[in-house]
Amino acid sequence: RRRLVGLVSPRRITLVSSQLLGFEQSGGVGAATAHLAIALARSGHNIDILYTQEQVRQPLDPEWARRYDEVGVAVRRLPALEAPVDPPYFARLRAVELALRADPPDVVIAHEYGAPAYLALRLRQLGLAFTDTSFVVYCHGTGRWVKDLMGNPRLSAETISHVRLEQTGVELADIVVSPSAYLVDWMRDQGWQVPEARVVPLV
């Protein structure tokens, strides 16, 4: 695990997100990702967004496409997988890993929900890939936290799997960023070994 020393010099940064303004018109993760990408691009960084939804109901809205293009933010989709993945919900994790591995950026910023960067983080831990890439996990709410918030104690097998992947994804990151100190404290109260964490409220 390496310590981030700030993004003073221009970096190649990939944001990984299952929500994004322009595809969805609402959603806190999508709004935070869109505005973070634009802000980082305006600061001189080379930014692309890896949008991880497999089924897209409509193409990228032209107005949002223009906004991203104006600041040089590239939006790309997941690559098609040549081999089936079992269990099926690991397919997205594999596709994210392949997309990142094709041209590893300097920094990956991924949300914790669903742990989209889990395989990439695990490969880095094993020294098999991404040895020169820093990983930031941008926390908005884990699957278990959402369940607790809704007062729904029932967990599907998929949710239970995701809980473990989300926890490991957070623990393997170089740094955790969250708009909420409460969420960071919640993860620590669950026994997660949260690395260096910074609270950056949404503007």
JSON list of C-alpha atoms in Angstrom, two decimals:
[
{"chain": "A", "resi": 1, "resn": "ARG", "atom": "CA", "xyz": [0.00, 0.00, 0.00]},
{"chain": "A", "resi": 2, "resn": "ARG", "atom": "CA", "xyz": [1.41, 3.38, -0.95]},
{"chain": "A", "resi": 3, "resn": "ARG", "atom": "CA", "xyz": [0.68, 6.73, 0.61]},
{"chain": "A", "resi": 4, "resn": "LEU", "atom": "CA", "xyz": [-0.83, 9.35, -1.66]},
{"chain": "A", "resi": 5, "resn": "VAL", "atom": "CA", "xyz": [1.21, 12.55, -1.63]},
{"chain": "A", "resi": 6, "resn": "GLY", "atom": "CA", "xyz": [-1.35, 14.81, -3.26]},
{"chain": "A", "resi": 7, "resn": "LEU", "atom": "CA", "xyz": [-2.31, 15.38, -6.85]},
{"chain": "A", "resi": 8, "resn": "VAL", "atom": "CA", "xyz": [-0.04, 18.36, -7.54]},
{"chain": "A", "resi": 9, "resn": "SER", "atom": "CA", "xyz": [1.31, 17.18, -10.89]},
{"chain": "A", "resi": 10, "resn": "PRO", "atom": "CA", "xyz": [-1.13, 16.09, -13.60]},
{"chain": "A", "resi": 11, "resn": "ARG", "atom": "CA", "xyz": [-2.19, 12.46, -13.20]},
{"chain": "A", "resi": 12, "resn": "ARG", "atom": "CA", "xyz": [-4.15, 9.95, -15.24]},
{"chain": "A", "resi": 13, "resn": "ILE", "atom": "CA", "xyz": [-7.19, 9.25, -13.10]},
{"chain": "A", "resi": 14, "resn": "THR", "atom": "CA", "xyz": [-10.00, 6.78, -13.74]},
{"chain": "A", "resi": 15, "resn": "LEU", "atom": "CA", "xyz": [-13.25, 7.11, -11.83]},
{"chain": "A", "resi": 16, "resn": "VAL", "atom": "CA", "xyz": [-15.23, 3.86, -11.60]},
{"chain": "A", "resi": 17, "resn": "SER", "atom": "CA", "xyz": [-18.96, 4.27, -11.01]},
{"chain": "A", "resi": 18, "resn": "SER", "atom": "CA", "xyz": [-22.26, 2.47, -11.52]},
{"chain": "A", "resi": 19, "resn": "GLN", "atom": "CA", "xyz": [-24.07, 5.84, -11.59]},
{"chain": "A", "resi": 20, "resn": "LEU", "atom": "CA", "xyz": [-23.32, 8.93, -13.66]},
{"chain": "A", "resi": 21, "resn": "LEU", "atom": "CA", "xyz": [-25.20, 12.08, -14.50]},
{"chain": "A", "resi": 22, "resn": "GLY", "atom": "CA", "xyz": [-26.08, 11.93, -18.17]},
{"chain": "A", "resi": 23, "resn": "PHE", "atom": "CA", "xyz": [-27.17, 8.31, -17.97]},
{"chain": "A", "resi": 24, "resn": "GLU", "atom": "CA", "xyz": [-29.20, 8.74, -14.78]},
{"chain": "A", "resi": 25, "resn": "GLN", "atom": "CA", "xyz": [-30.80, 12.07, -13.97]},
{"chain": "A", "resi": 26, "resn": "SER", "atom": "CA", "xyz": [-30.61, 11.52, -10.21]},
{"chain": "A", "resi": 27, "resn": "GLY", "atom": "CA", "xyz": [-28.55, 9.60, -7.69]},
{"chain": "A", "resi": 28, "resn": "GLY", "atom": "CA", "xyz": [-26.04, 10.88, -5.18]},
{"chain": "A", "resi": 29, "resn": "VAL", "atom": "CA", "xyz": [-23.18, 8.67, -6.39]},
{"chain": "A", "resi": 30, "resn": "GLY", "atom": "CA", "xyz": [-23.73, 9.73, -10.01]},
{"chain": "A", "resi": 31, "resn": "ALA", "atom": "CA", "xyz": [-23.82, 13.41, -9.12]},
{"chain": "A", "resi": 32, "resn": "ALA", "atom": "CA", "xyz": [-20.72, 13.17, -6.91]},
{"chain": "A", "resi": 33, "resn": "THR", "atom": "CA", "xyz": [-18.82, 11.26, -9.61]},
{"chain": "A", "resi": 34, "resn": "ALA", "atom": "CA", "xyz": [-19.76, 13.66, -12.39]},
{"chain": "A", "resi": 35, "resn": "HIS", "atom": "CA", "xyz": [-18.79, 16.79, -10.49]},
{"chain": "A", "resi": 36, "resn": "LEU", "atom": "CA", "xyz": [-15.59, 15.26, -9.11]},
{"chain": "A", "resi": 37, "resn": "ALA", "atom": "CA", "xyz": [-14.52, 14.24, -12.62]},
{"chain": "A", "resi": 38, "resn": "ILE", "atom": "CA", "xyz": [-15.19, 17.74, -13.98]},
{"chain": "A", "resi": 39, "resn": "ALA", "atom": "CA", "xyz": [-13.37, 19.39, -11.06]},
{"chain": "A", "resi": 40, "resn": "LEU", "atom": "CA", "xyz": [-10.31, 17.16, -11.44]},
{"chain": "A", "resi": 41, "resn": "ALA", "atom": "CA", "xyz": [-10.21, 17.76, -15.20]},
{"chain": "A", "resi": 42, "resn": "ARG", "atom": "CA", "xyz": [-10.39, 21.51, -14.65]},
{"chain": "A", "resi": 43, "resn": "SER", "atom": "CA", "xyz": [-7.43, 21.12, -12.27]},
{"chain": "A", "resi": 44, "resn": "GLY", "atom": "CA", "xyz": [-5.35, 19.76, -15.15]},
{"chain": "A", "resi": 45, "resn": "HIS", "atom": "CA", "xyz": [-5.65, 16.01, -14.66]},
{"chain": "A", "resi": 46, "resn": "ASN", "atom": "CA", "xyz": [-6.32, 13.50, -17.44]},
{"chain": "A", "resi": 47, "resn": "ILE", "atom": "CA", "xyz": [-9.71, 12.05, -16.47]},
{"chain": "A", "resi": 48, "resn": "ASP", "atom": "CA", "xyz": [-11.84, 9.21, -17.70]},
{"chain": "A", "resi": 49, "resn": "ILE", "atom": "CA", "xyz": [-14.95, 7.66, -16.19]},
{"chain": "A", "resi": 50, "resn": "LEU", "atom": "CA", "xyz": [-15.53, 3.91, -16.40]},
{"chain": "A", "resi": 51, "resn": "TYR", "atom": "CA", "xyz": [-19.31, 3.55, -16.28]},
{"chain": "A", "resi": 52, "resn": "THR", "atom": "CA", "xyz": [-20.09, 0.07, -15.00]},
{"chain": "A", "resi": 53, "resn": "GLN", "atom": "CA", "xyz": [-23.78, -0.47, -15.76]},
{"chain": "A", "resi": 54, "resn": "GLU", "atom": "CA", "xyz": [-24.14, -3.40, -18.14]},
{"chain": "A", "resi": 55, "resn": "GLN", "atom": "CA", "xyz": [-27.69, -2.54, -19.21]},
{"chain": "A", "resi": 56, "resn": "VAL", "atom": "CA", "xyz": [-28.02, 1.10, -20.28]},
{"chain": "A", "resi": 57, "resn": "ARG", "atom": "CA", "xyz": [-31.56, 2.26, -20.96]},
{"chain": "A", "resi": 58, "resn": "GLN", "atom": "CA", "xyz": [-30.59, 5.31, -22.98]},
{"chain": "A", "resi": 59, "resn": "PRO", "atom": "CA", "xyz": [-27.42, 6.79, -24.51]},
{"chain": "A", "resi": 60, "resn": "LEU", "atom": "CA", "xyz": [-25.47, 9.53, -22.78]},
{"chain": "A", "resi": 61, "resn": "ASP", "atom": "CA", "xyz": [-27.51, 12.74, -22.70]},
{"chain": "A", "resi": 62, "resn": "PRO", "atom": "CA", "xyz": [-26.11, 15.18, -25.32]},
{"chain": "A", "resi": 63, "resn": "GLU", "atom": "CA", "xyz": [-25.93, 18.08, -22.85]},
{"chain": "A", "resi": 64, "resn": "TRP", "atom": "CA", "xyz": [-23.92, 16.04, -20.37]},
{"chain": "A", "resi": 65, "resn": "ALA", "atom": "CA", "xyz": [-21.78, 14.65, -23.17]},
{"chain": "A", "resi": 66, "resn": "ARG", "atom": "CA", "xyz": [-20.95, 18.25, -24.11]},
{"chain": "A", "resi": 67, "resn": "ARG", "atom": "CA", "xyz": [-20.09, 19.14, -20.50]},
{"chain": "A", "resi": 68, "resn": "TYR", "atom": "CA", "xyz": [-17.70, 16.20, -20.18]},
{"chain": "A", "resi": 69, "resn": "ASP", "atom": "CA", "xyz": [-16.17, 16.89, -23.58]},
{"chain": "A", "resi": 70, "resn": "GLU", "atom": "CA", "xyz": [-15.59, 20.58, -22.79]},
{"chain": "A", "resi": 71, "resn": "VAL", "atom": "CA", "xyz": [-13.20, 19.72, -19.97]},
{"chain": "A", "resi": 72, "resn": "GLY", "atom": "CA", "xyz": [-11.71, 16.63, -21.61]},
{"chain": "A", "resi": 73, "resn": "VAL", "atom": "CA", "xyz": [-13.44, 13.95, -19.52]},
{"chain": "A", "resi": 74, "resn": "ALA", "atom": "CA", "xyz": [-13.78, 10.69, -21.46]},
{"chain": "A", "resi": 75, "resn": "VAL", "atom": "CA", "xyz": [-16.68, 8.37, -20.61]},
{"chain": "A", "resi": 76, "resn": "ARG", "atom": "CA", "xyz": [-16.28, 4.68, -21.46]},
{"chain": "A", "resi": 77, "resn": "ARG", "atom": "CA", "xyz": [-18.24, 1.51, -20.92]},
{"chain": "A", "resi": 78, "resn": "LEU", "atom": "CA", "xyz": [-17.19, -1.91, -19.68]},
{"chain": "A", "resi": 79, "resn": "PRO", "atom": "CA", "xyz": [-15.61, -4.29, -22.18]},
{"chain": "A", "resi": 80, "resn": "ALA", "atom": "CA", "xyz": [-17.51, -7.40, -23.25]},
{"chain": "A", "resi": 81, "resn": "LEU", "atom": "CA", "xyz": [-16.35, -10.56, -21.53]},
{"chain": "A", "resi": 82, "resn": "GLU", "atom": "CA", "xyz": [-15.22, -13.44, -23.74]},
{"chain": "A", "resi": 83, "resn": "ALA", "atom": "CA", "xyz": [-15.81, -16.10, -21.07]},
{"chain": "A", "resi": 84, "resn": "PRO", "atom": "CA", "xyz": [-18.75, -16.54, -18.68]},
{"chain": "A", "resi": 85, "resn": "VAL", "atom": "CA", "xyz": [-18.19, -15.65, -15.03]},
{"chain": "A", "resi": 86, "resn": "ASP", "atom": "CA", "xyz": [-19.72, -17.59, -12.16]},
{"chain": "A", "resi": 87, "resn": "PRO", "atom": "CA", "xyz": [-21.27, -16.40, -9.92]},
{"chain": "A", "resi": 88, "resn": "PRO", "atom": "CA", "xyz": [-22.73, -13.91, -12.42]},
{"chain": "A", "resi": 89, "resn": "TYR", "atom": "CA", "xyz": [-22.44, -10.87, -10.15]},
{"chain": "A", "resi": 90, "resn": "PHE", "atom": "CA", "xyz": [-18.65, -11.23, -10.34]},
{"chain": "A", "resi": 91, "resn": "ALA", "atom": "CA", "xyz": [-18.82, -10.43, -14.06]},
{"chain": "A", "resi": 92, "resn": "ARG", "atom": "CA", "xyz": [-18.84, -6.68, -13.43]},
{"chain": "A", "resi": 93, "resn": "LEU", "atom": "CA", "xyz": [-15.78, -6.96, -11.17]},
{"chain": "A", "resi": 94, "resn": "ARG", "atom": "CA", "xyz": [-13.94, -8.92, -13.86]},
{"chain": "A", "resi": 95, "resn": "ALA", "atom": "CA", "xyz": [-14.91, -6.43, -16.57]},
{"chain": "A", "resi": 96, "resn": "VAL", "atom": "CA", "xyz": [-13.70, -3.53, -14.42]},
{"chain": "A", "resi": 97, "resn": "GLU", "atom": "CA", "xyz": [-10.40, -5.30, -13.80]},
{"chain": "A", "resi": 98, "resn": "LEU", "atom": "CA", "xyz": [-9.89, -5.92, -17.53]},
{"chain": "A", "resi": 99, "resn": "ALA", "atom": "CA", "xyz": [-10.74, -2.33, -18.43]},
{"chain": "A", "resi": 100, "resn": "LEU", "atom": "CA", "xyz": [-8.27, -0.97, -15.89]},
{"chain": "A", "resi": 101, "resn": "ARG", "atom": "CA", "xyz": [-5.57, -3.51, -16.71]},
{"chain": "A", "resi": 102, "resn": "ALA", "atom": "CA", "xyz": [-5.70, -2.61, -20.45]},
{"chain": "A", "resi": 103, "resn": "ASP", "atom": "CA", "xyz": [-4.12, 0.76, -19.64]},
{"chain": "A", "resi": 104, "resn": "PRO", "atom": "CA", "xyz": [-3.53, 1.18, -15.89]},
{"chain": "A", "resi": 105, "resn": "PRO", "atom": "CA", "xyz": [-4.00, 4.78, -14.70]},
{"chain": "A", "resi": 106, "resn": "ASP", "atom": "CA", "xyz": [-1.98, 6.51, -12.02]},
{"chain": "A", "resi": 107, "resn": "VAL", "atom": "CA", "xyz": [-5.02, 6.69, -9.72]},
{"chain": "A", "resi": 108, "resn": "VAL", "atom": "CA", "xyz": [-8.31, 4.80, -9.54]},
{"chain": "A", "resi": 109, "resn": "ILE", "atom": "CA", "xyz": [-11.24, 6.32, -7.63]},
{"chain": "A", "resi": 110, "resn": "ALA", "atom": "CA", "xyz": [-14.07, 3.83, -7.10]},
{"chain": "A", "resi": 111, "resn": "HIS", "atom": "CA", "xyz": [-17.10, 3.77, -4.84]},
{"chain": "A", "resi": 112, "resn": "GLU", "atom": "CA", "xyz": [-17.38, 1.03, -2.23]},
{"chain": "A", "resi": 113, "resn": "TYR", "atom": "CA", "xyz": [-20.95, -0.09, -3.01]},
{"chain": "A", "resi": 114, "resn": "GLY", "atom": "CA", "xyz": [-20.76, -3.41, -4.84]},
{"chain": "A", "resi": 115, "resn": "ALA", "atom": "CA", "xyz": [-16.93, -3.27, -4.66]},
{"chain": "A", "resi": 116, "resn": "PRO", "atom": "CA", "xyz": [-16.34, -2.69, -8.41]},
{"chain": "A", "resi": 117, "resn": "ALA", "atom": "CA", "xyz": [-12.54, -2.39, -7.94]},
{"chain": "A", "resi": 118, "resn": "TYR", "atom": "CA", "xyz": [-12.22, -5.47, -5.71]},
{"chain": "A", "resi": 119, "resn": "LEU", "atom": "CA", "xyz": [-10.43, -7.73, -8.22]},
{"chain": "A", "resi": 120, "resn": "ALA", "atom": "CA", "xyz": [-8.01, -4.98, -9.22]},
{"chain": "A", "resi": 121, "resn": "LEU", "atom": "CA", "xyz": [-7.21, -4.29, -5.56]},
{"chain": "A", "resi": 122, "resn": "ARG", "atom": "CA", "xyz": [-6.70, -7.98, -4.81]},
{"chain": "A", "resi": 123, "resn": "LEU", "atom": "CA", "xyz": [-4.39, -8.39, -7.81]},
{"chain": "A", "resi": 124, "resn": "ARG", "atom": "CA", "xyz": [-2.34, -5.43, -6.61]},
{"chain": "A", "resi": 125, "resn": "GLN", "atom": "CA", "xyz": [-2.12, -6.92, -3.12]},
{"chain": "A", "resi": 126, "resn": "LEU", "atom": "CA", "xyz": [-0.75, -10.12, -4.68]},
{"chain": "A", "resi": 127, "resn": "GLY", "atom": "CA", "xyz": [1.75, -8.17, -6.79]},
{"chain": "A", "resi": 128, "resn": "LEU", "atom": "CA", "xyz": [0.23, -9.40, -10.06]},
{"chain": "A", "resi": 129, "resn": "ALA", "atom": "CA", "xyz": [-0.97, -6.09, -11.50]},
{"chain": "A", "resi": 130, "resn": "PHE", "atom": "CA", "xyz": [-1.50, -2.38, -10.79]},
{"chain": "A", "resi": 131, "resn": "THR", "atom": "CA", "xyz": [1.81, -2.07, -8.94]},
{"chain": "A", "resi": 132, "resn": "ASP", "atom": "CA", "xyz": [2.09, 1.61, -9.94]},
{"chain": "A", "resi": 133, "resn": "THR", "atom": "CA", "xyz": [-1.58, 2.53, -9.39]},
{"chain": "A", "resi": 134, "resn": "SER", "atom": "CA", "xyz": [-2.99, 4.19, -6.29]},
{"chain": "A", "resi": 135, "resn": "PHE", "atom": "CA", "xyz": [-6.55, 3.35, -5.24]},
{"chain": "A", "resi": 136, "resn": "VAL", "atom": "CA", "xyz": [-9.00, 5.70, -3.57]},
{"chain": "A", "resi": 137, "resn": "VAL", "atom": "CA", "xyz": [-12.29, 4.28, -2.32]},
{"chain": "A", "resi": 138, "resn": "TYR", "atom": "CA", "xyz": [-14.99, 6.96, -2.36]},
{"chain": "A", "resi": 139, "resn": "CYS", "atom": "CA", "xyz": [-17.56, 5.88, 0.24]},
{"chain": "A", "resi": 140, "resn": "HIS", "atom": "CA", "xyz": [-21.21, 6.85, -0.11]},
{"chain": "A", "resi": 141, "resn": "GLY", "atom": "CA", "xyz": [-22.86, 3.89, 1.63]},
{"chain": "A", "resi": 142, "resn": "THR", "atom": "CA", "xyz": [-22.19, 0.16, 1.75]},
{"chain": "A", "resi": 143, "resn": "GLY", "atom": "CA", "xyz": [-24.82, -2.46, 1.00]},
{"chain": "A", "resi": 144, "resn": "ARG", "atom": "CA", "xyz": [-25.07, -3.45, 4.67]},
{"chain": "A", "resi": 145, "resn": "TRP", "atom": "CA", "xyz": [-25.30, 0.17, 5.76]},
{"chain": "A", "resi": 146, "resn": "VAL", "atom": "CA", "xyz": [-28.16, 0.77, 3.31]},
{"chain": "A", "resi": 147, "resn": "LYS", "atom": "CA", "xyz": [-29.96, -2.27, 4.73]},
{"chain": "A", "resi": 148, "resn": "ASP", "atom": "CA", "xyz": [-29.50, -0.98, 8.27]},
{"chain": "A", "resi": 149, "resn": "LEU", "atom": "CA", "xyz": [-30.72, 2.46, 7.23]},
{"chain": "A", "resi": 150, "resn": "MET", "atom": "CA", "xyz": [-33.87, 0.96, 5.73]},
{"chain": "A", "resi": 151, "resn": "GLY", "atom": "CA", "xyz": [-34.47, -1.20, 8.80]},
{"chain": "A", "resi": 152, "resn": "ASN", "atom": "CA", "xyz": [-34.39, -4.35, 6.66]},
{"chain": "A", "resi": 153, "resn": "PRO", "atom": "CA", "xyz": [-32.36, -7.08, 8.42]},
{"chain": "A", "resi": 154, "resn": "ARG", "atom": "CA", "xyz": [-32.83, -9.68, 5.68]},
{"chain": "A", "resi": 155, "resn": "LEU", "atom": "CA", "xyz": [-29.75, -10.23, 3.54]},
{"chain": "A", "resi": 156, "resn": "SER", "atom": "CA", "xyz": [-29.71, -12.15, 0.27]},
{"chain": "A", "resi": 157, "resn": "ALA", "atom": "CA", "xyz": [-26.78, -14.42, -0.58]},
{"chain": "A", "resi": 158, "resn": "GLU", "atom": "CA", "xyz": [-25.61, -11.81, -3.09]},
{"chain": "A", "resi": 159, "resn": "THR", "atom": "CA", "xyz": [-25.75, -9.03, -0.48]},
{"chain": "A", "resi": 160, "resn": "ILE", "atom": "CA", "xyz": [-23.78, -11.14, 2.00]},
{"chain": "A", "resi": 161, "resn": "SER", "atom": "CA", "xyz": [-21.10, -11.71, -0.64]},
{"chain": "A", "resi": 162, "resn": "HIS", "atom": "CA", "xyz": [-21.00, -8.02, -1.47]},
{"chain": "A", "resi": 163, "resn": "VAL", "atom": "CA", "xyz": [-20.60, -7.11, 2.20]},
{"chain": "A", "resi": 164, "resn": "ARG", "atom": "CA", "xyz": [-17.36, -9.08, 2.36]},
{"chain": "A", "resi": 165, "resn": "LEU", "atom": "CA", "xyz": [-16.12, -7.69, -0.95]},
{"chain": "A", "resi": 166, "resn": "GLU", "atom": "CA", "xyz": [-16.97, -4.12, 0.07]},
{"chain": "A", "resi": 167, "resn": "GLN", "atom": "CA", "xyz": [-15.14, -4.52, 3.36]},
{"chain": "A", "resi": 168, "resn": "THR", "atom": "CA", "xyz": [-12.05, -5.98, 1.68]},
{"chain": "A", "resi": 169, "resn": "GLY", "atom": "CA", "xyz": [-12.13, -3.30, -1.02]},
{"chain": "A", "resi": 170, "resn": "VAL", "atom": "CA", "xyz": [-12.09, -0.60, 1.62]},
{"chain": "A", "resi": 171, "resn": "GLU", "atom": "CA", "xyz": [-9.34, -2.28, 3.63]},
{"chain": "A", "resi": 172, "resn": "LEU", "atom": "CA", "xyz": [-7.05, -2.70, 0.58]},
{"chain": "A", "resi": 173, "resn": "ALA", "atom": "CA", "xyz": [-7.37, 0.92, -0.55]},
{"chain": "A", "resi": 174, "resn": "ASP", "atom": "CA", "xyz": [-4.61, 3.49, -0.11]},
{"chain": "A", "resi": 175, "resn": "ILE", "atom": "CA", "xyz": [-7.05, 6.03, 1.21]},
{"chain": "A", "resi": 176, "resn": "VAL", "atom": "CA", "xyz": [-10.78, 6.26, 1.94]},
{"chain": "A", "resi": 177, "resn": "VAL", "atom": "CA", "xyz": [-12.73, 9.43, 1.22]},
{"chain": "A", "resi": 178, "resn": "SER", "atom": "CA", "xyz": [-16.27, 9.97, 2.43]},
{"chain": "A", "resi": 179, "resn": "PRO", "atom": "CA", "xyz": [-18.61, 12.96, 2.62]},
{"chain": "A", "resi": 180, "resn": "SER", "atom": "CA", "xyz": [-19.70, 11.65, 6.03]},
{"chain": "A", "resi": 181, "resn": "ALA", "atom": "CA", "xyz": [-17.67, 11.10, 9.20]},
{"chain": "A", "resi": 182, "resn": "TYR", "atom": "CA", "xyz": [-20.62, 9.03, 10.42]},
{"chain": "A", "resi": 183, "resn": "LEU", "atom": "CA", "xyz": [-20.14, 6.51, 7.59]},
{"chain": "A", "resi": 184, "resn": "VAL", "atom": "CA", "xyz": [-16.41, 6.13, 8.32]},
{"chain": "A", "resi": 185, "resn": "ASP", "atom": "CA", "xyz": [-17.23, 5.58, 12.01]},
{"chain": "A", "resi": 186, "resn": "TRP", "atom": "CA", "xyz": [-19.93, 3.04, 11.05]},
{"chain": "A", "resi": 187, "resn": "MET", "atom": "CA", "xyz": [-17.40, 0.98, 9.08]},
{"chain": "A", "resi": 188, "resn": "ARG", "atom": "CA", "xyz": [-14.92, 1.06, 11.96]},
{"chain": "A", "resi": 189, "resn": "ASP", "atom": "CA", "xyz": [-17.67, 0.07, 14.41]},
{"chain": "A", "resi": 190, "resn": "GLN", "atom": "CA", "xyz": [-18.31, -2.99, 12.20]},
{"chain": "A", "resi": 191, "resn": "GLY", "atom": "CA", "xyz": [-14.69, -4.02, 12.73]},
{"chain": "A", "resi": 192, "resn": "TRP", "atom": "CA", "xyz": [-13.42, -2.91, 9.31]},
{"chain": "A", "resi": 193, "resn": "GLN", "atom": "CA", "xyz": [-9.72, -2.05, 9.20]},
{"chain": "A", "resi": 194, "resn": "VAL", "atom": "CA", "xyz": [-10.23, 1.31, 7.51]},
{"chain": "A", "resi": 195, "resn": "PRO", "atom": "CA", "xyz": [-6.99, 2.82, 6.15]},
{"chain": "A", "resi": 196, "resn": "GLU", "atom": "CA", "xyz": [-6.26, 6.53, 6.18]},
{"chain": "A", "resi": 197, "resn": "ALA", "atom": "CA", "xyz": [-9.63, 8.26, 5.85]},
{"chain": "A", "resi": 198, "resn": "ARG", "atom": "CA", "xyz": [-10.56, 11.82, 4.96]},
{"chain": "A", "resi": 199, "resn": "VAL", "atom": "CA", "xyz": [-13.98, 13.39, 5.26]},
{"chain": "A", "resi": 200, "resn": "VAL", "atom": "CA", "xyz": [-14.72, 15.75, 2.35]},
{"chain": "A", "resi": 201, "resn": "PRO", "atom": "CA", "xyz": [-18.31, 17.05, 2.49]},
{"chain": "A", "resi": 202, "resn": "LEU", "atom": "CA", "xyz": [-20.21, 17.31, -0.78]},
{"chain": "A", "resi": 203, "resn": "VAL", "atom": "CA", "xyz": [-20.52, 20.87, -2.08]}
]
